[in-house]
Amino acid sequence: MWENLQHEFQRYFVDNGASDWWLGGLKTTLLVTVLALCIGVILGFLVALIRSTHEQTGRLKLLNAVCVVYLTVIRGTPSMIQILIFYSVVFASIPLNNIIIGGIAFGINSGAYVAEIVRSGIMSIDRGQMEAGRSLGLSSGQTMKLIIMPQAFKNVLPALINEMIVLLKETAIIGYIGTVDITKAATLVQSRTYSAFVPLISAAVFYLVLVMLLTYFMGKVERRLRRSDH
Amino acid sequence: MTTNGEVLIKVEDLQKHFGDNKVLDGISTEIHKGEVVAIIGPSGSGKSTFLRSLNLLEVPTGGKILFENVDITDPKVDIDRHRQKIGMVFQQFNLFPHKTVKENIMLAPVTLKLMTPEEASRKAEELLNRVGLPDKAQAYPGSLSGGQKQRIAIARALAMNPDVMLFDEPTSALDPEMVGEVLEIMKELAQTGMTMVVVTHEMGFAREVASRVLFIDGGNIQEDAPPEEFFASPKNPRLREFLSKVL
């Protein structure tokens, strides 16, 4: 019984390069997700700031127009098509690691969703908060940074966590540009072993564990931020 | 309580339109140092818009506002610098809910580098004593009553050492039993010689504390008199009608 289990483990996770695929796949999924998260969050906050500044003051017309086009295109096309375009068109003649291409593509995709989440957070803050900051002599930038954004961030954190989870799982399509991530590793092992059950269930478990870890740590952040709510 | 102090705010032909809707219809007046000006009037009369124009939270569509001899309606003027000298207290308090009471008070002077954190901290403690809430320094606004919130909001505005304090219906959002504590703080503030402009429905406060009472209706000042005269022998017929309803 024990030997049998060990043998099965060898077959699915070690032999014929299976261990390299799994470990490499895990690393790829994590790297692409982290890179995309960073790009997405920075881009998303930037776009949200431009959009809400425009909505509140009417300034930044041109930048706002660029942001609207960005949001429309990214949210209006499948991420699968987007990553293929990045791989075979945008970076076709630029020698770049697939992980970086994937990170950029998913980051730009995620940024659009983050932007709308953050913008809704900024809009949810009472107008009086901005007025109170400005009436004390703070500039609109200072009020945004010290008063509006911390509150907005706290309000949208659950939605942001959700977007992070979606992003993590969405990276599963990166196999289409020939990169071995968790999903691709599973299908490779499947084709070597002629058995679908163990590799696919294993891939699912990997994703589940990653999502649970992410949820756990973000939950900690959220609880910290909720301290001021009595 | 004198009207012959120097002019702090001079308003000339102030106008504000929202589309076709004329909210302020050419208001002109002067506010002198040390005066306590109460502004009363029916809702929708433009009294809040007038007050909010004085620190440019509402941008006027015409006219001038000279604050300490500088026209702050001039787009070239650094309005943030002038707002530091114009304290404002809102109907809805507008405390920063993610900051403690003390942080609320210290935020602006420290951010604007007018005080070191130590100085601001001392100032905050002094102000908390003055508004009678020294034990609330570490509390968050969410745990305070309306009256306490408004007293903190007054302390926050005072932390900037303003030359004038604007109050936009400071007691209108309060439960009746909390109105008194806020008015008491305002009365004490008036006794220190602070210049105050107060939009209010509290006729008792206007009568007792104000040095001058303005009646605004239809976007303009209809009556401008010391409180005794204002309440005893109102000249404007609309004011007479208004007073008969509220008194």
Short mmCIF file of C-alpha atoms in Angstrom, two decimals:
data_model
loop_
_atom_site.label_atom_id
_atom_site.label_comp_id
_atom_site.label_asym_id
_atom_site.label_seq_id
_atom_site.Cartn_x
_atom_site.Cartn_y
_atom_site.Cartn_z
CA MET A 1 0.00 0.00 0.00
CA TRP A 2 2.69 2.53 1.05
CA GLU A 3 4.92 1.47 -1.83
CA ASN A 4 2.07 1.79 -4.23
CA LEU A 5 1.41 5.36 -3.12
CA GLN A 6 5.07 6.23 -3.42
CA HIS A 7 5.14 4.79 -6.89
CA GLU A 8 2.13 6.83 -7.94
CA PHE A 9 3.66 9.97 -6.51
CA GLN A 10 6.84 9.34 -8.47
CA ARG A 11 4.83 8.84 -11.60
CA TYR A 12 2.83 12.06 -11.37
CA PHE A 13 5.24 14.41 -9.64
CA VAL A 14 8.80 13.28 -10.26
CA ASP A 15 9.44 11.05 -13.25
CA ASN A 16 10.08 12.16 -16.83
CA GLY A 17 10.59 15.79 -15.87
CA ALA A 18 7.29 16.04 -13.97
CA SER A 19 8.97 17.62 -10.95
CA ASP A 20 10.50 20.35 -13.14
CA TRP A 21 7.13 21.11 -14.70
CA TRP A 22 5.31 21.34 -11.41
CA LEU A 23 7.95 23.43 -9.68
CA GLY A 24 8.57 25.57 -12.75
CA GLY A 25 4.84 25.94 -13.26
CA LEU A 26 4.28 27.03 -9.68
CA LYS A 27 7.10 29.55 -9.99
CA THR A 28 5.73 30.90 -13.28
CA THR A 29 2.21 31.29 -11.93
CA LEU A 30 3.53 33.12 -8.86
CA LEU A 31 5.91 35.38 -10.78
CA VAL A 32 3.36 36.33 -13.43
CA THR A 33 0.74 37.01 -10.75
CA VAL A 34 3.04 39.15 -8.58
CA LEU A 35 4.30 41.15 -11.56
CA ALA A 36 0.77 41.62 -12.90
CA LEU A 37 -0.50 42.62 -9.45
CA CYS A 38 2.16 45.30 -9.11
CA ILE A 39 1.55 46.71 -12.58
CA GLY A 40 -2.22 46.42 -12.20
CA VAL A 41 -2.38 48.16 -8.83
CA ILE A 42 -0.09 51.04 -9.84
CA LEU A 43 -1.81 51.49 -13.20
CA GLY A 44 -5.25 51.14 -11.65
CA PHE A 45 -4.64 53.76 -8.95
CA LEU A 46 -3.16 56.13 -11.52
CA VAL A 47 -6.11 55.79 -13.87
CA ALA A 48 -8.58 56.10 -10.99
CA LEU A 49 -6.88 59.30 -9.79
CA ILE A 50 -6.95 60.83 -13.26
CA ARG A 51 -10.58 59.85 -13.80
CA SER A 52 -11.86 61.11 -10.47
CA THR A 53 -9.84 64.32 -10.66
CA HIS A 54 -11.42 64.92 -14.03
CA GLU A 55 -14.89 64.14 -12.72
CA GLN A 56 -14.52 66.47 -9.75
CA THR A 57 -12.66 69.40 -11.30
CA GLY A 58 -12.97 69.04 -15.08
CA ARG A 59 -9.20 69.18 -15.50
CA LEU A 60 -6.95 66.57 -17.23
CA LYS A 61 -9.27 66.27 -20.23
CA LEU A 62 -6.77 64.61 -22.55
CA LEU A 63 -5.44 62.13 -19.98
CA ASN A 64 -8.99 61.25 -19.03
CA ALA A 65 -9.83 60.53 -22.67
CA VAL A 66 -6.81 58.21 -22.90
CA CYS A 67 -7.98 56.42 -19.75
CA VAL A 68 -11.50 55.98 -21.10
CA VAL A 69 -10.15 54.40 -24.30
CA TYR A 70 -7.90 52.12 -22.22
CA LEU A 71 -10.77 50.99 -20.00
CA THR A 72 -13.12 50.45 -22.92
CA VAL A 73 -10.67 48.38 -24.96
CA ILE A 74 -9.35 46.28 -22.08
CA ARG A 75 -12.72 45.54 -20.55
CA GLY A 76 -14.31 45.00 -23.96
CA THR A 77 -11.98 42.29 -25.24
CA PRO A 78 -11.15 38.80 -23.91
CA SER A 79 -7.94 38.58 -21.90
CA MET A 80 -7.01 35.54 -23.97
CA ILE A 81 -6.93 37.69 -27.12
CA GLN A 82 -5.05 40.41 -25.25
CA ILE A 83 -2.25 38.10 -24.16
CA LEU A 84 -1.95 36.61 -27.65
CA ILE A 85 -1.71 40.13 -29.10
CA PHE A 86 0.98 41.05 -26.58
CA TYR A 87 2.93 37.89 -27.37
CA SER A 88 2.60 37.74 -31.14
CA VAL A 89 2.16 41.40 -32.09
CA VAL A 90 3.38 43.89 -29.51
CA PHE A 91 6.46 41.98 -28.34
CA ALA A 92 6.82 39.82 -31.47
CA SER A 93 10.18 41.29 -32.42
CA ILE A 94 11.40 42.13 -28.92
CA PRO A 95 13.22 39.27 -27.18
CA LEU A 96 11.53 39.24 -23.79
CA ASN A 97 10.97 36.46 -21.29
CA ASN A 98 7.44 35.06 -21.58
CA ILE A 99 6.95 35.55 -17.87
CA ILE A 100 7.57 39.27 -18.28
CA ILE A 101 5.31 39.49 -21.33
CA GLY A 102 2.61 37.64 -19.38
CA GLY A 103 3.08 39.87 -16.35
CA ILE A 104 2.76 43.01 -18.47
CA ALA A 105 -0.27 41.72 -20.36
CA PHE A 106 -2.12 40.58 -17.23
CA GLY A 107 -1.05 43.73 -15.39
CA ILE A 108 -2.48 46.00 -18.05
CA ASN A 109 -5.63 43.89 -18.08
CA SER A 110 -6.02 43.94 -14.30
CA GLY A 111 -5.26 47.67 -14.12
CA ALA A 112 -8.54 48.43 -15.90
CA TYR A 113 -10.57 46.55 -13.30
CA VAL A 114 -8.55 47.93 -10.38
CA ALA A 115 -9.09 51.44 -11.78
CA GLU A 116 -12.85 51.13 -11.72
CA ILE A 117 -12.81 49.58 -8.25
CA VAL A 118 -10.63 52.36 -6.85
CA ARG A 119 -12.64 55.05 -8.61
CA SER A 120 -15.83 53.73 -7.06
CA GLY A 121 -14.02 53.91 -3.71
CA ILE A 122 -13.00 57.52 -4.22
CA MET A 123 -16.54 58.43 -5.30
CA SER A 124 -17.97 56.74 -2.21
CA ILE A 125 -16.18 59.19 0.11
CA ASP A 126 -18.42 62.04 1.21
CA ARG A 127 -17.75 65.39 -0.51
CA GLY A 128 -17.45 66.94 2.94
CA GLN A 129 -14.13 65.14 3.50
CA MET A 130 -12.53 66.94 0.56
CA GLU A 131 -14.11 70.22 1.69
CA ALA A 132 -12.84 69.76 5.24
CA GLY A 133 -9.32 69.11 3.99
CA ARG A 134 -9.36 72.05 1.60
CA SER A 135 -10.88 74.40 4.20
CA LEU A 136 -7.89 73.69 6.46
CA GLY A 137 -5.58 74.90 3.71
CA LEU A 138 -4.45 71.51 2.39
CA SER A 139 -4.01 71.25 -1.38
CA SER A 140 -6.25 68.89 -3.31
CA GLY A 141 -3.28 66.52 -3.72
CA GLN A 142 -2.58 66.50 0.02
CA THR A 143 -6.26 65.97 0.81
CA MET A 144 -6.43 63.14 -1.71
CA LYS A 145 -3.36 61.44 -0.28
CA LEU A 146 -4.03 61.88 3.43
CA ILE A 147 -7.82 61.96 3.68
CA ILE A 148 -9.58 60.47 0.66
CA MET A 149 -7.33 57.64 -0.48
CA PRO A 150 -6.84 55.91 2.90
CA GLN A 151 -10.60 55.78 3.38
CA ALA A 152 -11.30 54.79 -0.21
CA PHE A 153 -8.68 52.05 -0.05
CA LYS A 154 -10.23 50.61 3.08
CA ASN A 155 -13.68 50.61 1.51
CA VAL A 156 -12.63 48.85 -1.68
CA LEU A 157 -10.20 46.36 -0.16
CA PRO A 158 -12.66 43.43 -0.37
CA ALA A 159 -13.26 44.17 -4.06
CA LEU A 160 -9.52 44.52 -4.63
CA ILE A 161 -8.87 41.16 -2.97
CA ASN A 162 -11.48 39.66 -5.25
CA GLU A 163 -9.74 41.15 -8.29
CA MET A 164 -6.43 39.68 -7.09
CA ILE A 165 -8.00 36.24 -6.84
CA VAL A 166 -9.48 36.56 -10.33
CA LEU A 167 -6.09 37.64 -11.65
CA LEU A 168 -4.27 34.73 -10.02
CA LYS A 169 -6.64 32.23 -11.61
CA GLU A 170 -6.74 34.04 -14.94
CA THR A 171 -2.99 33.49 -15.39
CA ALA A 172 -3.94 29.88 -16.21
CA ILE A 173 -4.27 30.90 -19.85
CA ILE A 174 -0.59 31.82 -20.11
CA GLY A 175 0.07 28.32 -21.43
CA TYR A 176 -1.23 29.61 -24.75
CA ILE A 177 1.98 31.56 -25.27
CA GLY A 178 4.07 28.48 -24.60
CA THR A 179 4.88 29.04 -20.96
CA VAL A 180 4.64 26.30 -18.39
CA ASP A 181 2.52 27.43 -15.48
CA ILE A 182 0.53 25.23 -13.09
CA THR A 183 -2.20 24.53 -15.63
CA LYS A 184 0.23 23.78 -18.43
CA ALA A 185 2.25 21.54 -16.11
CA ALA A 186 -0.90 19.57 -15.32
CA THR A 187 -1.74 19.01 -18.99
CA LEU A 188 1.87 18.02 -19.74
CA VAL A 189 1.87 15.44 -16.95
CA GLN A 190 -1.53 14.27 -18.15
CA SER A 191 -0.23 13.65 -21.67
CA ARG A 192 2.79 11.74 -20.32
CA THR A 193 0.87 9.53 -17.93
CA TYR A 194 -2.31 9.08 -19.97
CA SER A 195 -4.23 9.87 -16.84
CA ALA A 196 -6.21 13.05 -16.18
CA PHE A 197 -7.43 12.68 -12.61
CA VAL A 198 -4.34 13.24 -10.48
CA PRO A 199 -2.70 16.05 -12.50
CA LEU A 200 -5.86 18.12 -12.91
CA ILE A 201 -7.00 17.70 -9.32
CA SER A 202 -3.47 18.56 -8.18
CA ALA A 203 -3.49 21.74 -10.27
CA ALA A 204 -6.84 22.69 -8.76
CA VAL A 205 -5.45 22.12 -5.26
CA PHE A 206 -2.40 24.27 -6.01
CA TYR A 207 -4.61 27.16 -7.11
CA LEU A 208 -6.91 26.69 -4.15
CA VAL A 209 -4.02 26.81 -1.70
CA LEU A 210 -2.57 29.92 -3.35
CA VAL A 211 -5.94 31.67 -3.25
CA MET A 212 -6.45 30.69 0.39
CA LEU A 213 -3.01 32.04 1.31
CA LEU A 214 -3.74 35.30 -0.52
CA THR A 215 -7.12 35.61 1.17
CA TYR A 216 -5.58 34.95 4.56
CA PHE A 217 -2.92 37.64 4.27
CA MET A 218 -5.24 40.22 2.73
CA GLY A 219 -7.76 39.46 5.46
CA LYS A 220 -5.07 40.42 7.99
CA VAL A 221 -4.48 43.72 6.18
CA GLU A 222 -8.21 44.35 6.13
CA ARG A 223 -8.60 43.75 9.87
CA ARG A 224 -5.73 46.15 10.58
CA LEU A 225 -7.42 48.86 8.54
CA ARG A 226 -10.76 48.31 10.28
CA ARG A 227 -9.36 49.34 13.65
CA SER A 228 -10.84 52.82 13.42
CA ASP A 229 -14.39 51.48 13.04
CA HIS A 230 -16.00 51.32 16.44
CA MET B 1 -17.67 93.45 19.93
CA THR B 2 -16.99 96.48 17.91
CA THR B 3 -17.72 97.45 14.37
CA ASN B 4 -14.95 99.99 14.08
CA GLY B 5 -12.13 97.43 14.03
CA GLU B 6 -10.24 97.08 10.77
CA VAL B 7 -11.91 95.40 7.82
CA LEU B 8 -11.04 91.71 7.62
CA ILE B 9 -13.31 90.62 4.78
CA LYS B 10 -14.77 92.96 2.20
CA VAL B 11 -17.35 91.51 -0.16
CA GLU B 12 -18.16 93.43 -3.32
CA ASP B 13 -21.12 92.65 -5.56
CA LEU B 14 -20.78 88.89 -5.00
CA GLN B 15 -22.72 86.79 -7.48
CA LYS B 16 -23.23 83.09 -7.93
CA HIS B 17 -25.28 81.47 -10.64
CA PHE B 18 -25.98 77.79 -11.12
CA GLY B 19 -27.02 77.89 -14.76
CA ASP B 20 -30.04 80.22 -14.86
CA ASN B 21 -30.51 79.98 -11.13
CA LYS B 22 -29.24 83.11 -9.37
CA VAL B 23 -28.24 82.07 -5.85
CA LEU B 24 -26.25 85.15 -4.88
CA ASP B 25 -27.45 88.37 -6.42
CA GLY B 26 -24.76 90.97 -5.86
CA ILE B 27 -24.02 90.84 -2.13
CA SER B 28 -21.82 93.57 -0.69
CA THR B 29 -20.78 93.83 2.95
CA GLU B 30 -17.80 94.18 5.26
CA ILE B 31 -16.75 92.01 8.14
CA HIS B 32 -14.55 93.68 10.73
CA LYS B 33 -12.02 92.20 13.07
CA GLY B 34 -13.64 90.94 16.27
CA GLU B 35 -17.16 90.98 14.91
CA VAL B 36 -19.54 88.08 15.38
CA VAL B 37 -21.87 88.14 12.40
CA ALA B 38 -24.91 85.88 12.50
CA ILE B 39 -26.61 85.14 9.19
CA ILE B 40 -30.19 83.98 9.20
CA GLY B 41 -32.71 83.38 6.48
CA PRO B 42 -35.06 80.80 5.02
CA SER B 43 -33.59 77.66 3.44
CA GLY B 44 -32.60 78.14 -0.17
CA SER B 45 -32.00 81.84 0.42
CA GLY B 46 -28.29 81.60 -0.44
CA LYS B 47 -26.94 82.09 3.09
CA SER B 48 -24.87 78.90 3.08
CA THR B 49 -23.63 79.59 -0.44
CA PHE B 50 -22.59 83.06 0.74
CA LEU B 51 -20.66 81.64 3.68
CA ARG B 52 -19.01 78.95 1.57
CA SER B 53 -17.96 81.60 -0.93
CA LEU B 54 -15.93 83.37 1.74
CA ASN B 55 -13.28 80.63 1.61
CA LEU B 56 -14.03 79.79 -2.02
CA LEU B 57 -15.54 76.35 -1.39
CA GLU B 58 -18.12 77.82 -3.75
CA VAL B 59 -16.47 79.70 -6.57
CA PRO B 60 -18.40 82.92 -7.21
CA THR B 61 -19.40 83.77 -10.77
CA GLY B 62 -18.96 87.49 -10.22
CA GLY B 63 -17.78 90.10 -7.74
CA LYS B 64 -14.84 90.24 -5.37
CA ILE B 65 -13.92 88.97 -1.94
CA LEU B 66 -11.07 90.82 -0.29
CA PHE B 67 -9.63 88.86 2.61
CA GLU B 68 -6.98 90.84 4.48
CA ASN B 69 -6.83 93.16 1.44
CA VAL B 70 -6.19 90.36 -1.08
CA ASP B 71 -8.81 89.51 -3.70
CA ILE B 72 -9.09 85.76 -3.20
CA THR B 73 -11.40 85.35 -6.20
CA ASP B 74 -8.39 86.13 -8.41
CA PRO B 75 -7.41 82.75 -9.93
CA LYS B 76 -3.72 83.68 -9.56
CA VAL B 77 -4.02 83.86 -5.79
CA ASP B 78 -2.81 80.83 -3.82
CA ILE B 79 -6.13 80.05 -2.16
CA ASP B 80 -4.67 77.28 0.02
CA ARG B 81 -2.52 79.83 1.84
CA HIS B 82 -5.50 82.06 2.61
CA ARG B 83 -7.68 79.15 3.67
CA GLN B 84 -5.14 78.42 6.40
CA LYS B 85 -6.30 81.66 8.02
CA ILE B 86 -10.03 80.96 7.52
CA GLY B 87 -11.34 78.24 9.82
CA MET B 88 -14.51 76.45 8.82
CA VAL B 89 -16.98 74.36 10.78
CA PHE B 90 -19.53 72.29 8.85
CA GLN B 91 -23.05 71.18 9.59
CA GLN B 92 -22.00 67.54 9.11
CA PHE B 93 -18.76 67.94 11.17
CA ASN B 94 -16.67 66.26 8.44
CA LEU B 95 -14.14 64.84 10.86
CA PHE B 96 -11.67 62.41 9.33
CA PRO B 97 -13.03 59.03 10.45
CA HIS B 98 -9.77 57.12 9.86
CA LYS B 99 -7.81 59.38 12.23
CA THR B 100 -8.00 59.68 15.99
CA VAL B 101 -9.35 62.89 17.48
CA LYS B 102 -5.85 64.14 18.19
CA GLU B 103 -4.64 63.23 14.70
CA ASN B 104 -7.62 65.12 13.28
CA ILE B 105 -6.49 68.26 15.07
CA MET B 106 -2.78 67.85 14.32
CA LEU B 107 -3.06 66.83 10.66
CA ALA B 108 -3.21 70.22 8.94
CA PRO B 109 -0.64 72.18 10.98
CA VAL B 110 1.87 69.33 10.74
CA THR B 111 1.27 68.56 7.05
CA LEU B 112 1.60 72.22 6.18
CA LYS B 113 4.76 72.44 8.31
CA LEU B 114 3.36 75.27 10.42
CA MET B 115 4.15 73.33 13.58
CA THR B 116 6.40 70.46 14.55
CA PRO B 117 4.54 67.32 15.66
CA GLU B 118 5.45 68.17 19.28
CA GLU B 119 4.08 71.69 19.02
CA ALA B 120 0.94 70.44 17.28
CA SER B 121 0.49 67.81 19.95
CA ARG B 122 0.69 70.42 22.72
CA LYS B 123 -1.69 72.66 20.80
CA ALA B 124 -4.12 69.76 20.33
CA GLU B 125 -4.12 68.99 24.05
CA GLU B 126 -4.68 72.63 24.89
CA LEU B 127 -7.60 72.81 22.43
CA LEU B 128 -9.10 69.55 23.69
CA ASN B 129 -9.09 71.04 27.18
CA ARG B 130 -10.72 74.17 25.85
CA VAL B 131 -13.59 72.23 24.23
CA GLY B 132 -13.86 70.04 27.32
CA LEU B 133 -12.83 66.72 25.76
CA PRO B 134 -9.28 66.04 26.99
CA ASP B 135 -10.02 62.34 27.52
CA LYS B 136 -11.04 61.79 23.89
CA ALA B 137 -7.61 62.38 22.34
CA GLN B 138 -7.12 58.76 21.30
CA ALA B 139 -10.76 58.07 20.38
CA TYR B 140 -11.93 57.72 16.81
CA PRO B 141 -14.71 60.06 15.61
CA GLY B 142 -17.05 57.11 15.11
CA SER B 143 -17.27 56.64 18.88
CA LEU B 144 -18.28 60.25 19.64
CA SER B 145 -21.70 61.87 19.95
CA GLY B 146 -22.72 64.59 17.51
CA GLY B 147 -22.04 67.35 19.99
CA GLN B 148 -18.61 65.97 20.79
CA LYS B 149 -17.82 65.66 17.07
CA GLN B 150 -18.71 69.29 16.49
CA ARG B 151 -16.58 70.42 19.43
CA ILE B 152 -13.64 68.47 17.96
CA ALA B 153 -14.32 70.02 14.56
CA ILE B 154 -14.10 73.47 16.16
CA ALA B 155 -10.83 72.48 17.85
CA ARG B 156 -9.49 71.21 14.53
CA ALA B 157 -10.23 74.52 12.83
CA LEU B 158 -8.73 76.49 15.72
CA ALA B 159 -5.48 74.49 15.52
CA MET B 160 -4.58 76.52 12.44
CA ASN B 161 -4.76 79.77 14.45
CA PRO B 162 -7.24 81.27 11.98
CA ASP B 163 -8.06 84.97 11.76
CA VAL B 164 -11.74 84.24 11.19
CA MET B 165 -14.03 81.28 11.81
CA LEU B 166 -16.90 80.39 9.50
CA PHE B 167 -19.73 78.26 10.89
CA ASP B 168 -22.17 76.66 8.46
CA GLU B 169 -25.25 75.74 10.52
CA PRO B 170 -23.06 74.13 13.18
CA THR B 171 -25.94 72.87 15.32
CA SER B 172 -28.49 71.89 12.67
CA ALA B 173 -27.45 68.23 12.53
CA LEU B 174 -27.40 67.81 16.30
CA ASP B 175 -29.89 66.22 18.65
CA PRO B 176 -31.56 69.02 20.64
CA GLU B 177 -29.84 68.14 23.92
CA MET B 178 -26.43 68.61 22.31
CA VAL B 179 -27.02 72.02 20.79
CA GLY B 180 -26.22 73.80 24.05
CA GLU B 181 -22.71 72.40 24.53
CA VAL B 182 -21.68 73.49 21.02
CA LEU B 183 -23.20 76.96 21.37
CA GLU B 184 -21.43 77.33 24.70
CA ILE B 185 -18.03 76.68 23.05
CA MET B 186 -18.89 79.17 20.31
CA LYS B 187 -19.90 81.75 22.87
CA GLU B 188 -16.61 81.33 24.72
CA LEU B 189 -14.79 81.66 21.41
CA ALA B 190 -16.62 84.91 20.67
CA GLN B 191 -15.58 86.24 24.07
CA THR B 192 -11.90 85.72 23.18
CA GLY B 193 -12.36 88.25 20.38
CA MET B 194 -12.39 85.77 17.50
CA THR B 195 -14.00 87.09 14.33
CA MET B 196 -16.89 84.78 13.51
CA VAL B 197 -19.43 84.45 10.72
CA VAL B 198 -22.21 82.07 11.68
CA VAL B 199 -25.05 80.81 9.52
CA THR B 200 -27.58 79.63 12.06
CA HIS B 201 -31.18 78.91 12.93
CA GLU B 202 -30.47 79.54 16.61
CA MET B 203 -32.17 82.89 17.16
CA GLY B 204 -31.13 82.86 20.81
CA PHE B 205 -27.48 82.66 19.83
CA ALA B 206 -27.88 85.41 17.23
CA ARG B 207 -29.57 87.66 19.77
CA GLU B 208 -27.16 87.00 22.63
CA VAL B 209 -23.76 86.54 21.06
CA ALA B 210 -23.79 88.24 17.67
CA SER B 211 -22.65 91.80 17.24
CA ARG B 212 -24.50 92.05 13.96
CA VAL B 213 -27.25 90.03 12.33
CA LEU B 214 -27.78 89.69 8.58
CA PHE B 215 -31.02 88.51 7.02
CA ILE B 216 -30.42 86.96 3.62
CA ASP B 217 -33.32 86.21 1.30
CA GLY B 218 -33.50 85.90 -2.46
CA GLY B 219 -29.73 85.93 -2.76
CA ASN B 220 -29.17 89.26 -1.10
CA ILE B 221 -28.88 90.92 2.30
CA GLN B 222 -32.31 92.29 3.20
CA GLU B 223 -31.48 93.52 6.69
CA ASP B 224 -28.22 94.27 8.45
CA ALA B 225 -28.48 95.48 12.02
CA PRO B 226 -27.27 94.95 15.59
CA PRO B 227 -29.29 92.18 17.24
CA GLU B 228 -31.42 94.41 19.51
CA GLU B 229 -32.65 96.46 16.58
CA PHE B 230 -32.81 93.44 14.27
CA PHE B 231 -35.21 91.50 16.47
CA ALA B 232 -37.09 94.41 18.10
CA SER B 233 -37.85 96.52 15.07
CA PRO B 234 -37.21 94.70 11.80
CA LYS B 235 -37.74 96.99 8.81
CA ASN B 236 -37.85 94.48 6.00
CA PRO B 237 -41.35 92.98 5.54
CA ARG B 238 -39.97 89.56 4.60
CA LEU B 239 -37.83 89.52 7.74
CA ARG B 240 -40.91 90.42 9.81
CA GLU B 241 -42.74 87.49 8.25
CA PHE B 242 -39.75 85.19 8.79
CA LEU B 243 -39.36 86.19 12.44
CA SER B 244 -43.05 85.73 13.10
CA LYS B 245 -42.69 82.15 11.92
CA VAL B 246 -39.55 81.18 13.79
CA LEU B 247 -39.87 83.06 17.07
#
